[in-house]
PDB file of C-alpha atoms in Angstrom:
ATOM      1  CA  MET A 188      -0.860  18.059   1.409  1.00  0.00           C
ATOM      2  CA  PRO A 189       2.706  19.311   0.881  1.00  0.00           C
ATOM      3  CA  ASN A 190       3.242  22.908  -0.207  1.00  0.00           C
ATOM      4  CA  ILE A 191       6.896  22.739  -1.221  1.00  0.00           C
ATOM      5  CA  LYS A 192       7.683  21.480  -4.733  1.00  0.00           C
ATOM      6  CA  SER A 193      10.277  18.919  -3.609  1.00  0.00           C
ATOM      7  CA  ALA A 194       7.903  17.610  -0.939  1.00  0.00           C
ATOM      8  CA  MET A 195       5.189  17.219  -3.582  1.00  0.00           C
ATOM      9  CA  LYS A 196       7.575  15.241  -5.767  1.00  0.00           C
ATOM     10  CA  ARG A 197       8.618  13.069  -2.826  1.00  0.00           C
ATOM     11  CA  ASP A 198       4.982  12.437  -1.951  1.00  0.00           C
ATOM     12  CA  GLU A 199       4.207  11.381  -5.516  1.00  0.00           C
ATOM     13  CA  LYS A 200       7.250   9.101  -5.694  1.00  0.00           C
ATOM     14  CA  SER A 201       6.387   7.461  -2.380  1.00  0.00           C
ATOM     15  CA  LYS A 202       2.872   6.719  -3.647  1.00  0.00           C
ATOM     16  CA  GLU A 203       4.283   5.155  -6.821  1.00  0.00           C
ATOM     17  CA  LEU A 204       6.778   3.059  -4.861  1.00  0.00           C
ATOM     18  CA  ARG A 205       4.102   1.941  -2.405  1.00  0.00           C
ATOM     19  CA  ALA A 206       1.890   0.767  -5.274  1.00  0.00           C
ATOM     20  CA  LYS A 207       4.800  -1.095  -6.873  1.00  0.00           C
ATOM     21  CA  ASN A 208       5.765  -2.785  -3.601  1.00  0.00           C
ATOM     22  CA  ARG A 209       2.153  -3.753  -2.950  1.00  0.00           C
ATOM     23  CA  ALA A 210       1.860  -5.333  -6.406  1.00  0.00           C
ATOM     24  CA  GLU A 211       5.098  -7.279  -5.978  1.00  0.00           C
ATOM     25  CA  LYS A 212       4.110  -8.535  -2.528  1.00  0.00           C
ATOM     26  CA  THR A 213       0.743  -9.611  -3.907  1.00  0.00           C
ATOM     27  CA  ALA A 214       2.463 -11.539  -6.716  1.00  0.00           C
ATOM     28  CA  LEU A 215       4.677 -13.247  -4.138  1.00  0.00           C
ATOM     29  CA  LYS A 216       1.710 -14.265  -2.001  1.00  0.00           C
ATOM     30  CA  THR A 217      -0.164 -15.523  -5.069  1.00  0.00           C
ATOM     31  CA  ALA A 218       2.760 -17.741  -6.103  1.00  0.00           C
ATOM     32  CA  MET A 219       2.961 -19.170  -2.589  1.00  0.00           C
ATOM     33  CA  LYS A 220      -0.795 -19.825  -2.521  1.00  0.00           C
ATOM     34  CA  LYS A 221      -0.674 -21.614  -5.886  1.00  0.00           C
ATOM     35  CA  PHE A 222       2.021 -23.905  -4.510  1.00  0.00           C
ATOM     36  CA  GLU A 223      -0.010 -24.578  -1.360  1.00  0.00           C
ATOM     37  CA  ALA A 224      -3.099 -25.334  -3.467  1.00  0.00           C
ATOM     38  CA  ALA A 225      -1.155 -27.826  -5.592  1.00  0.00           C
ATOM     39  CA  ILE A 226       0.150 -29.522  -2.440  1.00  0.00           C
ATOM     40  CA  GLU A 227      -3.368 -29.722  -0.976  1.00  0.00           C
ATOM     41  CA  ALA A 228      -4.659 -31.244  -4.210  1.00  0.00           C
ATOM     42  CA  GLY A 229      -1.864 -33.831  -4.134  1.00  0.00           C
ATOM     43  CA  ASP A 230      -0.914 -33.124  -7.744  1.00  0.00           C
ATOM     44  CA  LYS A 231       2.849 -33.742  -7.903  1.00  0.00           C
ATOM     45  CA  ALA A 232       3.377 -32.343 -11.404  1.00  0.00           C
ATOM     46  CA  ALA A 233       1.502 -29.122 -10.650  1.00  0.00           C
ATOM     47  CA  ALA A 234       3.265 -28.863  -7.291  1.00  0.00           C
ATOM     48  CA  GLU A 235       6.691 -29.090  -8.929  1.00  0.00           C
ATOM     49  CA  GLU A 236       5.804 -26.429 -11.503  1.00  0.00           C
ATOM     50  CA  SER A 237       4.367 -24.073  -8.918  1.00  0.00           C
ATOM     51  CA  TYR A 238       7.359 -24.779  -6.628  1.00  0.00           C
ATOM     52  CA  LYS A 239       9.771 -23.574  -9.313  1.00  0.00           C
ATOM     53  CA  ALA A 240       7.691 -20.457  -9.920  1.00  0.00           C
ATOM     54  CA  ALA A 241       7.352 -19.730  -6.194  1.00  0.00           C
ATOM     55  CA  VAL A 242      11.087 -20.121  -5.533  1.00  0.00           C
ATOM     56  CA  LYS A 243      11.862 -17.810  -8.442  1.00  0.00           C
ATOM     57  CA  THR A 244       9.398 -15.234  -7.115  1.00  0.00           C
ATOM     58  CA  VAL A 245      10.876 -15.459  -3.608  1.00  0.00           C
ATOM     59  CA  ASP A 246      14.394 -14.934  -4.984  1.00  0.00           C
ATOM     60  CA  LYS A 247      13.235 -11.904  -6.956  1.00  0.00           C
ATOM     61  CA  ALA A 248      11.612 -10.493  -3.815  1.00  0.00           C
ATOM     62  CA  VAL A 249      14.940 -10.772  -1.986  1.00  0.00           C
ATOM     63  CA  ALA A 250      16.748  -9.033  -4.833  1.00  0.00           C
ATOM     64  CA  LYS A 251      14.215  -6.184  -4.733  1.00  0.00           C
ATOM     65  CA  GLY A 252      14.436  -5.866  -0.952  1.00  0.00           C
ATOM     66  CA  LEU A 253      10.910  -7.045  -0.190  1.00  0.00           C
ATOM     67  CA  LEU A 254      12.106 -10.002   1.889  1.00  0.00           C
ATOM     68  CA  HIS A 255      15.124 -10.606   4.069  1.00  0.00           C
ATOM     69  CA  LYS A 256      17.368 -13.372   2.744  1.00  0.00           C
ATOM     70  CA  ASN A 257      16.856 -15.497   5.867  1.00  0.00           C
ATOM     71  CA  ASN A 258      13.081 -15.139   5.588  1.00  0.00           C
ATOM     72  CA  ALA A 259      13.310 -16.258   1.960  1.00  0.00           C
ATOM     73  CA  ALA A 260      15.493 -19.226   2.907  1.00  0.00           C
ATOM     74  CA  HIS A 261      12.932 -20.228   5.539  1.00  0.00           C
ATOM     75  CA  LYS A 262      10.077 -20.020   3.017  1.00  0.00           C
ATOM     76  CA  LYS A 263      11.980 -22.016   0.383  1.00  0.00           C
ATOM     77  CA  SER A 264      13.007 -24.630   2.919  1.00  0.00           C
ATOM     78  CA  SER A 265       9.462 -25.173   4.139  1.00  0.00           C
ATOM     79  CA  MET A 266       8.201 -25.425   0.560  1.00  0.00           C
ATOM     80  CA  THR A 267      10.890 -27.997  -0.236  1.00  0.00           C
ATOM     81  CA  VAL A 268       9.935 -30.089   2.782  1.00  0.00           C
ATOM     82  CA  LYS A 269       6.269 -30.045   1.739  1.00  0.00           C
ATOM     83  CA  LEU A 270       7.170 -31.006  -1.820  1.00  0.00           C
ATOM     84  CA  ASN A 271       9.360 -33.883  -0.659  1.00  0.00           C
ATOM     85  CA  LYS A 272       6.626 -35.183   1.665  1.00  0.00           C
ATOM     86  CA  LEU A 273       4.278 -35.303  -1.323  1.00  0.00           C
ATOM     87  CA  ALA A 274       6.603 -37.700  -3.186  1.00  0.00           C
TER      88      ALA A 274
END
């Protein structure tokens, strides 16, 4: 436990930021899983809707610094390939 006031503040802020990052990463993973579930079910309409939501979530993650832009491009590319194979 920190004794200095500024260290206490920093500790509190780091806990808040960690919780925020964890929530955003969880939302990203959930969007990806919904897309995968729609692909597994073979439902093209649901897959297209979840694809749009997942791509948007991935782009937001890049903007917030949760993902590297190349990692995001790889994820989006693989999702696009899966969606096109479904057609």
